[in-house]
Amino acid sequence: MPRAVAGPEIERLIQLLARVPGLGPRSARRAALHLIKKREQLMGPLASAFEDVLGKIATCRVCGNIDVRDPCSICTDVTRDPNLLIVVADVSDLWALERAGALNARYHVLGGTLSPLDGIGPDDLNLASLIARAHDGTVQEVLLALGATVDGQTTAHYITELLRDCGVRVTRLAHGVPVGGELEYLDEGTLSAAIKSRTSL
Amino acid sequence: MPRAVAGPEIERLIQLLARVPGLGPRSARRAALHLIKKREQLMGPLASAFEDVLGKIATCRVCGNIDVRDPCSICTDVTRDPNLLIVVADVSDLWALERAGALNARYHVLGGTLSPLDGIGPDDLNLASLIARAHDGTVQEVLLALGATVDGQTTAHYITELLRDCGVRVTRLAHGVPVGGELEYLDEGTLSAAIKSRTSL
């Protein structure tokens, strides 16, 4: 426990900031000092942004997304393709796909991946409502946008089996060389997958 | 400008978090999501810590430190040695010295260093009150705890001249090998200084 260098209010602020991902104990002090110095331009607005979000945040009852409205703004967006449902493990994956902006579809957030080692089984994931949505007659394709990890692939196989009889096409993201990636730094598994899935020019 | 992935309240939160030192646009998203998920354990307490600090924060009229009281808790701490005054450029330096815990003295925060290139002259620093404090009859030593940079050393020389006639001893921090430092990674200036100031065993 480092020695307290300021009043208890500032020390408490530093301790809370140190728990924000991306900030450690040292950068929390730097962040606290910056926030204090920029209290009118940054700390005040951040405090009111917190209050705004705290009062309104909800988990979407349809897809499991986090938003300030329920159902979320994606589920209620009528311009999105209702035929395609993208399954993601976490809201952070949904955000990443939205930033890529490659698809204008709806999502289904599982809330994790199957992980026997961590004690996460099918009942811990948002699967019942996924099956219901896949059966609703509108969805034609379920894209499993899960990580290329053991847990991600296990979950993808499990969901593929679950959805086998409901008449929707189940797809997964392609494996291959990341855009901007150098071959010499890639692992063998990725290179093998990229060779296997090679395309004509 | 990346595409908005959530409601305007969450996007505003992400944009404000991205301005906190240590967080970039990408880690701000991760931090925002973590804060939202841990809203009761982390975002709520952080919001109230902000409110606490915002309402009370002040710059100490005596030393220039930032605290929730004025004069600050260091200036009003009667257990501190009144004979030694440590001059620092910024509150972050004061915090660093307090963490080291090597001295139990009072401070004087300049609010920067002389920097002709950045247009920072003597009038921009907290110097008048430093001269007054050095003349108060109690202070016997002024330790210039300034960085070993061109600006830090320029400032140290300037203050040494300012305090020449007031009868206090003016000292600076030692130069040398940082504790835990490997010789092969040190620059020539540091090594030369360490050799010059070598001590007997």
CSV table of C-alpha atoms in Angstrom, one decimal:
chain,number,residue,atom,x,y,z
A,1,MET,CA,0.0,0.0,0.0
A,2,PRO,CA,1.8,3.2,-1.1
A,3,ARG,CA,1.8,6.1,1.3
A,4,ALA,CA,-1.2,8.5,0.9
A,5,VAL,CA,0.0,11.7,-0.8
A,6,ALA,CA,-3.2,13.7,-0.8
A,7,GLY,CA,-6.5,14.0,1.1
A,8,PRO,CA,-8.7,10.9,1.4
A,9,GLU,CA,-11.1,12.1,-1.4
A,10,ILE,CA,-8.2,12.3,-3.9
A,11,GLU,CA,-6.7,9.0,-2.7
A,12,ARG,CA,-10.1,7.3,-3.1
A,13,LEU,CA,-10.4,8.7,-6.7
A,14,ILE,CA,-6.9,7.3,-7.5
A,15,GLN,CA,-7.9,3.9,-6.1
A,16,LEU,CA,-11.1,3.7,-8.1
A,17,LEU,CA,-9.3,4.9,-11.3
A,18,ALA,CA,-6.7,2.2,-10.8
A,19,ARG,CA,-9.5,-0.4,-11.3
A,20,VAL,CA,-10.4,0.9,-14.8
A,21,PRO,CA,-9.0,-1.4,-17.4
A,22,GLY,CA,-6.0,0.3,-19.2
A,23,LEU,CA,-5.0,2.2,-16.0
A,24,GLY,CA,-2.7,0.8,-13.4
A,25,PRO,CA,-1.8,2.3,-10.0
A,26,ARG,CA,0.8,4.6,-11.5
A,27,SER,CA,-1.3,5.8,-14.5
A,28,ALA,CA,-4.3,6.2,-12.2
A,29,ARG,CA,-2.3,8.9,-10.3
A,30,ARG,CA,-1.5,10.6,-13.5
A,31,ALA,CA,-5.1,10.3,-14.7
A,32,ALA,CA,-6.4,11.7,-11.4
A,33,LEU,CA,-4.1,14.7,-11.5
A,34,HIS,CA,-5.1,15.4,-15.1
A,35,LEU,CA,-8.8,15.1,-14.2
A,36,ILE,CA,-8.3,17.4,-11.3
A,37,LYS,CA,-6.4,20.0,-13.4
A,38,LYS,CA,-9.0,19.7,-16.2
A,39,ARG,CA,-11.9,19.5,-13.8
A,40,GLU,CA,-14.2,21.9,-15.7
A,41,GLN,CA,-13.4,20.6,-19.2
A,42,LEU,CA,-13.1,16.8,-18.3
A,43,MET,CA,-14.0,15.7,-14.8
A,44,GLY,CA,-17.3,17.6,-14.7
A,45,PRO,CA,-18.5,16.4,-18.1
A,46,LEU,CA,-17.3,12.8,-17.2
A,47,ALA,CA,-19.2,12.9,-13.9
A,48,SER,CA,-22.4,14.0,-15.7
A,49,ALA,CA,-21.8,11.3,-18.5
A,50,PHE,CA,-21.6,8.7,-15.7
A,51,GLU,CA,-24.9,10.0,-14.2
A,52,ASP,CA,-26.5,9.9,-17.6
A,53,VAL,CA,-25.5,6.3,-18.3
A,54,LEU,CA,-26.1,5.1,-14.7
A,55,GLY,CA,-29.7,6.2,-14.8
A,56,LYS,CA,-30.5,4.7,-18.2
A,57,ILE,CA,-28.4,1.7,-19.0
A,58,ALA,CA,-30.2,-1.6,-19.7
A,59,THR,CA,-29.5,-5.0,-21.1
A,60,CYS,CA,-31.6,-5.5,-24.3
A,61,ARG,CA,-34.3,-8.1,-23.6
A,62,VAL,CA,-34.1,-9.2,-27.3
A,63,CYS,CA,-30.4,-9.5,-28.1
A,64,GLY,CA,-28.5,-9.0,-24.8
A,65,ASN,CA,-26.8,-5.8,-26.1
A,66,ILE,CA,-26.1,-3.0,-23.6
A,67,ASP,CA,-27.7,0.3,-24.4
A,68,VAL,CA,-29.6,3.2,-22.8
A,69,ARG,CA,-32.9,1.8,-24.1
A,70,ASP,CA,-34.5,-1.6,-24.1
A,71,PRO,CA,-35.0,-3.0,-26.7
A,72,CYS,CA,-31.7,-1.6,-27.9
A,73,SER,CA,-31.2,0.9,-30.8
A,74,ILE,CA,-29.9,-1.9,-33.0
A,75,CYS,CA,-32.9,-4.2,-32.4
A,76,THR,CA,-35.3,-1.3,-33.1
A,77,ASP,CA,-33.4,-0.1,-36.2
A,78,VAL,CA,-35.8,-0.8,-39.1
A,79,THR,CA,-33.1,-0.2,-41.7
A,80,ARG,CA,-31.2,-3.4,-40.6
A,81,ASP,CA,-31.5,-6.7,-42.5
A,82,PRO,CA,-33.8,-8.9,-40.5
A,83,ASN,CA,-32.7,-12.0,-42.3
A,84,LEU,CA,-29.2,-12.1,-40.8
A,85,LEU,CA,-28.4,-12.6,-37.2
A,86,ILE,CA,-24.8,-12.2,-36.0
A,87,VAL,CA,-24.0,-14.2,-32.8
A,88,VAL,CA,-21.2,-12.7,-30.7
A,89,ALA,CA,-19.8,-13.7,-27.3
A,90,ASP,CA,-19.7,-10.2,-25.8
A,91,VAL,CA,-20.9,-6.6,-26.3
A,92,SER,CA,-17.3,-5.7,-27.0
A,93,ASP,CA,-17.4,-8.0,-30.1
A,94,LEU,CA,-20.6,-6.4,-31.2
A,95,TRP,CA,-18.9,-2.9,-30.9
A,96,ALA,CA,-15.9,-4.2,-32.9
A,97,LEU,CA,-18.1,-5.5,-35.7
A,98,GLU,CA,-20.2,-2.3,-35.7
A,99,ARG,CA,-16.9,-0.3,-36.1
A,100,ALA,CA,-15.9,-2.4,-39.0
A,101,GLY,CA,-19.3,-1.5,-40.5
A,102,ALA,CA,-19.3,-4.4,-42.9
A,103,LEU,CA,-22.8,-5.6,-42.1
A,104,ASN,CA,-26.1,-3.9,-41.3
A,105,ALA,CA,-27.7,-6.7,-39.5
A,106,ARG,CA,-29.0,-7.6,-36.0
A,107,TYR,CA,-27.0,-9.3,-33.2
A,108,HIS,CA,-27.3,-11.8,-30.5
A,109,VAL,CA,-25.0,-11.5,-27.5
A,110,LEU,CA,-24.3,-14.8,-25.8
A,111,GLY,CA,-22.7,-13.3,-22.7
A,112,GLY,CA,-19.6,-15.5,-23.0
A,113,THR,CA,-18.4,-18.7,-24.6
A,114,LEU,CA,-18.7,-22.3,-23.4
A,115,SER,CA,-15.7,-23.0,-21.1
A,116,PRO,CA,-15.7,-26.2,-19.1
A,117,LEU,CA,-12.5,-25.1,-17.3
A,118,ASP,CA,-14.1,-21.9,-16.1
A,119,GLY,CA,-17.4,-23.7,-15.3
A,120,ILE,CA,-19.4,-21.9,-18.0
A,121,GLY,CA,-21.9,-24.3,-19.5
A,122,PRO,CA,-24.9,-23.8,-22.0
A,123,ASP,CA,-27.2,-22.7,-19.2
A,124,ASP,CA,-24.9,-19.7,-18.5
A,125,LEU,CA,-25.3,-18.4,-22.1
A,126,ASN,CA,-28.1,-16.5,-23.8
A,127,LEU,CA,-29.0,-19.6,-25.9
A,128,ALA,CA,-32.7,-20.2,-25.3
A,129,SER,CA,-33.6,-16.8,-26.8
A,130,LEU,CA,-31.2,-17.5,-29.7
A,131,ILE,CA,-33.0,-20.7,-30.6
A,132,ALA,CA,-36.3,-18.8,-30.4
A,133,ARG,CA,-35.1,-16.0,-32.7
A,134,ALA,CA,-33.6,-18.5,-35.2
A,135,HIS,CA,-37.1,-20.2,-35.4
A,136,ASP,CA,-39.0,-16.9,-35.9
A,137,GLY,CA,-39.3,-17.5,-39.7
A,138,THR,CA,-37.5,-14.2,-40.6
A,139,VAL,CA,-33.9,-15.1,-39.8
A,140,GLN,CA,-32.3,-17.0,-42.7
A,141,GLU,CA,-28.7,-16.9,-41.7
A,142,VAL,CA,-27.0,-17.1,-38.3
A,143,LEU,CA,-23.4,-15.9,-38.6
A,144,LEU,CA,-21.3,-17.2,-35.6
A,145,ALA,CA,-18.8,-14.3,-35.1
A,146,LEU,CA,-16.9,-16.1,-32.3
A,147,GLY,CA,-13.2,-16.0,-31.6
A,148,ALA,CA,-10.9,-18.6,-33.3
A,149,THR,CA,-10.0,-19.9,-29.8
A,150,VAL,CA,-10.8,-23.4,-28.4
A,151,ASP,CA,-13.7,-22.0,-26.4
A,152,GLY,CA,-15.0,-19.9,-29.3
A,153,GLN,CA,-14.9,-22.9,-31.7
A,154,THR,CA,-16.5,-25.2,-29.1
A,155,THR,CA,-19.3,-22.8,-28.7
A,156,ALA,CA,-19.7,-22.5,-32.5
A,157,HIS,CA,-20.0,-26.3,-32.9
A,158,TYR,CA,-22.5,-26.5,-30.0
A,159,ILE,CA,-24.7,-23.7,-31.6
A,160,THR,CA,-24.4,-25.3,-35.0
A,161,GLU,CA,-25.8,-28.6,-33.5
A,162,LEU,CA,-28.6,-26.6,-31.7
A,163,LEU,CA,-29.7,-24.9,-34.9
A,164,ARG,CA,-29.4,-27.9,-37.2
A,165,ASP,CA,-33.1,-28.5,-37.5
A,166,CYS,CA,-34.4,-25.0,-37.7
A,167,GLY,CA,-33.8,-24.5,-41.4
A,168,VAL,CA,-31.4,-21.5,-41.1
A,169,ARG,CA,-28.0,-21.3,-42.7
A,170,VAL,CA,-25.3,-21.3,-40.0
A,171,THR,CA,-22.0,-19.6,-41.1
A,172,ARG,CA,-18.7,-18.6,-39.4
A,173,LEU,CA,-16.1,-15.9,-40.0
A,174,ALA,CA,-13.3,-16.8,-42.4
A,175,HIS,CA,-9.9,-17.7,-41.1
A,176,GLY,CA,-6.8,-16.3,-42.9
A,177,VAL,CA,-4.1,-13.7,-43.0
A,178,PRO,CA,-5.1,-10.5,-41.1
A,179,VAL,CA,-5.1,-7.4,-43.3
A,180,GLY,CA,-1.7,-5.7,-42.9
A,181,GLY,CA,-0.2,-9.0,-41.5
A,182,GLU,CA,3.3,-10.2,-42.3
A,183,LEU,CA,3.5,-13.9,-43.2
A,184,GLU,CA,6.7,-14.5,-41.1
A,185,TYR,CA,5.0,-13.5,-37.9
A,186,LEU,CA,1.9,-15.7,-38.4
A,187,ASP,CA,1.4,-19.0,-36.6
A,188,GLU,CA,1.1,-22.3,-38.5
A,189,GLY,CA,-2.6,-22.7,-37.9
A,190,THR,CA,-3.4,-19.4,-39.5
A,191,LEU,CA,-1.2,-20.0,-42.5
A,192,SER,CA,-2.6,-23.5,-43.0
A,193,ALA,CA,-6.2,-22.1,-42.8
A,194,ALA,CA,-5.2,-19.3,-45.3
A,195,ILE,CA,-3.8,-21.9,-47.7
A,196,LYS,CA,-6.7,-24.2,-47.4
A,197,SER,CA,-9.2,-21.3,-48.1
A,198,ARG,CA,-7.1,-19.7,-50.8
A,199,THR,CA,-9.1,-17.8,-53.5
A,200,SER,CA,-8.6,-17.3,-57.2
A,201,LEU,CA,-7.4,-13.9,-58.5
B,1,MET,CA,-14.5,9.5,-36.7
B,2,PRO,CA,-15.4,5.9,-36.0
B,3,ARG,CA,-19.0,4.8,-36.5
B,4,ALA,CA,-21.2,5.2,-33.4
B,5,VAL,CA,-21.8,1.7,-31.9
B,6,ALA,CA,-24.2,2.6,-29.1
B,7,GLY,CA,-26.5,5.3,-28.0
B,8,PRO,CA,-25.3,8.9,-27.7
B,9,GLU,CA,-24.9,8.7,-23.9
B,10,ILE,CA,-22.5,5.8,-24.2
B,11,GLU,CA,-20.6,7.4,-27.2
B,12,ARG,CA,-20.2,10.6,-25.2
B,13,LEU,CA,-18.8,8.5,-22.3
B,14,ILE,CA,-16.3,6.8,-24.6
B,15,GLN,CA,-15.2,10.1,-26.1
B,16,LEU,CA,-14.6,11.7,-22.7
B,17,LEU,CA,-12.8,8.6,-21.4
B,18,ALA,CA,-10.5,8.7,-24.5
B,19,ARG,CA,-9.2,12.1,-23.2
B,20,VAL,CA,-8.0,10.6,-19.9
B,21,PRO,CA,-4.2,10.1,-20.0
B,22,GLY,CA,-3.3,6.5,-20.3
B,23,LEU,CA,-6.5,5.7,-22.3
B,24,GLY,CA,-6.7,5.9,-26.1
B,25,PRO,CA,-9.8,5.6,-28.3
B,26,ARG,CA,-9.6,1.8,-28.3
B,27,SER,CA,-9.0,1.4,-24.5
B,28,ALA,CA,-11.6,4.0,-23.8
B,29,ARG,CA,-14.2,1.6,-25.4
B,30,ARG,CA,-12.9,-1.2,-23.3
B,31,ALA,CA,-12.9,1.0,-20.2
B,32,ALA,CA,-16.5,2.2,-20.9
B,33,LEU,CA,-17.8,-1.3,-21.3
B,34,HIS,CA,-16.1,-2.4,-18.1
B,35,LEU,CA,-17.5,0.6,-16.2
B,36,ILE,CA,-21.0,-0.1,-17.6
B,37,LYS,CA,-20.8,-3.8,-16.6
B,38,LYS,CA,-19.4,-2.9,-13.2
B,39,ARG,CA,-21.7,0.1,-12.8
B,40,GLU,CA,-22.6,-0.6,-9.2
B,41,GLN,CA,-19.1,-1.5,-8.0
B,42,LEU,CA,-17.1,1.0,-10.0
B,43,MET,CA,-19.0,3.6,-12.1
B,44,GLY,CA,-21.3,4.6,-9.3
B,45,PRO,CA,-18.5,5.0,-6.7
B,46,LEU,CA,-16.4,6.8,-9.3
B,47,ALA,CA,-19.2,9.2,-10.1
B,48,SER,CA,-19.5,10.1,-6.4
B,49,ALA,CA,-15.7,10.4,-6.0
B,50,PHE,CA,-15.8,12.9,-8.9
B,51,GLU,CA,-18.5,14.9,-7.1
B,52,ASP,CA,-16.6,14.8,-3.8
B,53,VAL,CA,-13.4,16.1,-5.4
B,54,LEU,CA,-15.2,18.6,-7.7
B,55,GLY,CA,-16.9,20.3,-4.8
B,56,LYS,CA,-13.8,20.6,-2.6
B,57,ILE,CA,-10.6,20.8,-4.7
B,58,ALA,CA,-8.4,23.9,-4.3
B,59,THR,CA,-4.9,25.1,-5.0
B,60,CYS,CA,-3.1,25.7,-1.7
B,61,ARG,CA,-2.4,29.5,-1.3
B,62,VAL,CA,0.9,28.7,0.5
B,63,CYS,CA,2.6,26.1,-1.6
B,64,GLY,CA,0.6,25.6,-4.8
B,65,ASN,CA,-0.3,22.0,-4.0
B,66,ILE,CA,-3.7,20.6,-5.0
B,67,ASP,CA,-5.9,19.3,-2.2
B,68,VAL,CA,-9.4,19.3,-0.9
B,69,ARG,CA,-8.5,22.0,1.7
B,70,ASP,CA,-6.6,25.3,1.5
B,71,PRO,CA,-3.9,25.6,3.0
B,72,CYS,CA,-3.3,22.0,2.0
B,73,SER,CA,-2.8,19.0,4.4
B,74,ILE,CA,1.0,19.2,4.0
B,75,CYS,CA,1.3,22.9,4.8
B,76,THR,CA,-0.9,22.4,7.9
B,77,ASP,CA,0.9,19.2,9.1
B,78,VAL,CA,2.8,20.3,12.2
B,79,THR,CA,4.9,17.1,12.3
B,80,ARG,CA,6.8,18.3,9.2
B,81,ASP,CA,10.3,19.8,9.3
B,82,PRO,CA,9.7,23.6,8.9
B,83,ASN,CA,13.4,24.2,8.1
B,84,LEU,CA,13.4,22.3,4.7
B,85,LEU,CA,11.5,23.5,1.7
B,86,ILE,CA,11.4,21.2,-1.4
B,87,VAL,CA,10.8,23.0,-4.7
B,88,VAL,CA,9.1,20.9,-7.3
B,89,ALA,CA,7.8,21.8,-10.8
B,90,ASP,CA,4.4,20.1,-10.6
B,91,VAL,CA,2.1,18.4,-8.1
B,92,SER,CA,2.9,15.1,-9.8
B,93,ASP,CA,6.5,15.5,-8.6
B,94,LEU,CA,5.3,16.3,-5.1
B,95,TRP,CA,3.3,13.1,-5.2
B,96,ALA,CA,6.3,11.1,-6.4
B,97,LEU,CA,8.5,12.4,-3.6
B,98,GLU,CA,5.8,11.8,-1.0
B,99,ARG,CA,5.5,8.2,-2.3
B,100,ALA,CA,9.3,7.8,-1.8
B,101,GLY,CA,8.7,9.0,1.7
B,102,ALA,CA,12.3,9.9,2.2
B,103,LEU,CA,11.6,13.4,3.6
B,104,ASN,CA,9.1,14.8,6.0
B,105,ALA,CA,9.2,18.4,4.8
B,106,ARG,CA,7.1,21.0,3.2
B,107,TYR,CA,6.9,21.8,-0.6
B,108,HIS,CA,6.7,24.6,-3.0
B,109,VAL,CA,5.0,23.9,-6.3
B,110,LEU,CA,6.3,26.1,-9.2
B,111,GLY,CA,3.6,25.1,-11.7
B,112,GLY,CA,6.2,24.4,-14.4
B,113,THR,CA,9.8,25.0,-15.4
B,114,LEU,CA,11.3,27.9,-17.3
B,115,SER,CA,11.0,27.1,-21.0
B,116,PRO,CA,11.8,29.9,-23.4
B,117,LEU,CA,10.8,27.7,-26.3
B,118,ASP,CA,7.3,27.2,-24.8
B,119,GLY,CA,7.1,30.9,-23.8
B,120,ILE,CA,7.2,30.1,-20.1
B,121,GLY,CA,9.1,32.8,-18.2
B,122,PRO,CA,9.7,33.6,-14.5
B,123,ASP,CA,6.4,35.5,-14.3
B,124,ASP,CA,4.5,32.3,-15.2
B,125,LEU,CA,5.9,30.4,-12.2
B,126,ASN,CA,5.1,30.5,-8.5
B,127,LEU,CA,8.4,32.4,-7.7
B,128,ALA,CA,7.4,35.5,-5.7
B,129,SER,CA,5.9,33.4,-2.9
B,130,LEU,CA,8.9,31.1,-3.0
B,131,ILE,CA,11.2,34.1,-2.3
B,132,ALA,CA,8.9,35.2,0.5
B,133,ARG,CA,8.9,31.8,2.1
B,134,ALA,CA,12.7,31.5,1.8
B,135,HIS,CA,13.0,34.8,3.6
B,136,ASP,CA,10.6,33.9,6.5
B,137,GLY,CA,13.5,33.1,8.9
B,138,THR,CA,12.4,29.5,9.5
B,139,VAL,CA,13.5,27.9,6.2
B,140,GLN,CA,17.2,26.9,6.3
B,141,GLU,CA,17.4,24.7,3.2
B,142,VAL,CA,15.7,24.9,-0.2
B,143,LEU,CA,16.0,21.6,-2.0
B,144,LEU,CA,15.5,22.1,-5.8
B,145,ALA,CA,13.9,18.7,-6.8
B,146,LEU,CA,13.7,19.5,-10.5
B,147,GLY,CA,14.2,17.2,-13.4
B,148,ALA,CA,17.7,16.7,-14.9
B,149,THR,CA,16.5,18.2,-18.1
B,150,VAL,CA,17.6,21.4,-19.8
B,151,ASP,CA,14.5,23.3,-18.6
B,152,GLY,CA,14.8,21.8,-15.1
B,153,GLN,CA,18.4,22.7,-14.7
B,154,THR,CA,17.8,26.2,-16.2
B,155,THR,CA,15.1,26.7,-13.6
B,156,ALA,CA,17.4,25.4,-10.8
B,157,HIS,CA,20.1,27.9,-11.8
B,158,TYR,CA,17.6,30.8,-12.0
B,159,ILE,CA,16.2,30.0,-8.5
B,160,THR,CA,19.7,29.6,-7.1
B,161,GLU,CA,20.5,33.2,-8.2
B,162,LEU,CA,17.2,34.5,-6.8
B,163,LEU,CA,17.9,33.0,-3.4
B,164,ARG,CA,21.6,33.9,-3.3
B,165,ASP,CA,21.2,36.7,-0.8
B,166,CYS,CA,18.6,35.3,1.5
B,167,GLY,CA,20.9,33.2,3.6
B,168,VAL,CA,19.4,29.7,3.0
B,169,ARG,CA,21.3,26.7,1.7
B,170,VAL,CA,20.2,25.8,-1.8
B,171,THR,CA,20.6,22.1,-2.7
B,172,ARG,CA,19.7,19.9,-5.6
B,173,LEU,CA,19.0,16.1,-6.0
B,174,ALA,CA,22.0,13.9,-6.7
B,175,HIS,CA,22.7,12.6,-10.2
B,176,GLY,CA,23.7,8.9,-10.6
B,177,VAL,CA,22.8,5.4,-11.5
B,178,PRO,CA,19.1,4.7,-10.9
B,179,VAL,CA,18.5,2.0,-8.3
B,180,GLY,CA,18.0,-1.2,-10.2
B,181,GLY,CA,19.5,0.3,-13.3
B,182,GLU,CA,21.9,-1.7,-15.6
B,183,LEU,CA,25.0,0.2,-16.6
B,184,GLU,CA,24.9,-0.8,-20.2
B,185,TYR,CA,21.5,0.9,-20.8
B,186,LEU,CA,22.6,4.2,-19.2
B,187,ASP,CA,23.5,7.3,-21.2
B,188,GLU,CA,26.9,8.9,-21.0
B,189,GLY,CA,25.8,11.9,-19.1
B,190,THR,CA,24.4,9.8,-16.2
B,191,LEU,CA,27.5,7.6,-16.1
B,192,SER,CA,29.8,10.6,-16.1
B,193,ALA,CA,27.8,12.2,-13.3
B,194,ALA,CA,27.9,8.9,-11.3
B,195,ILE,CA,31.6,8.6,-11.7
B,196,LYS,CA,32.2,12.2,-10.7
B,197,SER,CA,30.1,11.8,-7.6
B,198,ARG,CA,31.4,8.4,-6.6
B,199,THR,CA,31.4,7.6,-2.9
B,200,SER,CA,33.7,5.5,-0.7
B,201,LEU,CA,32.6,2.1,0.5
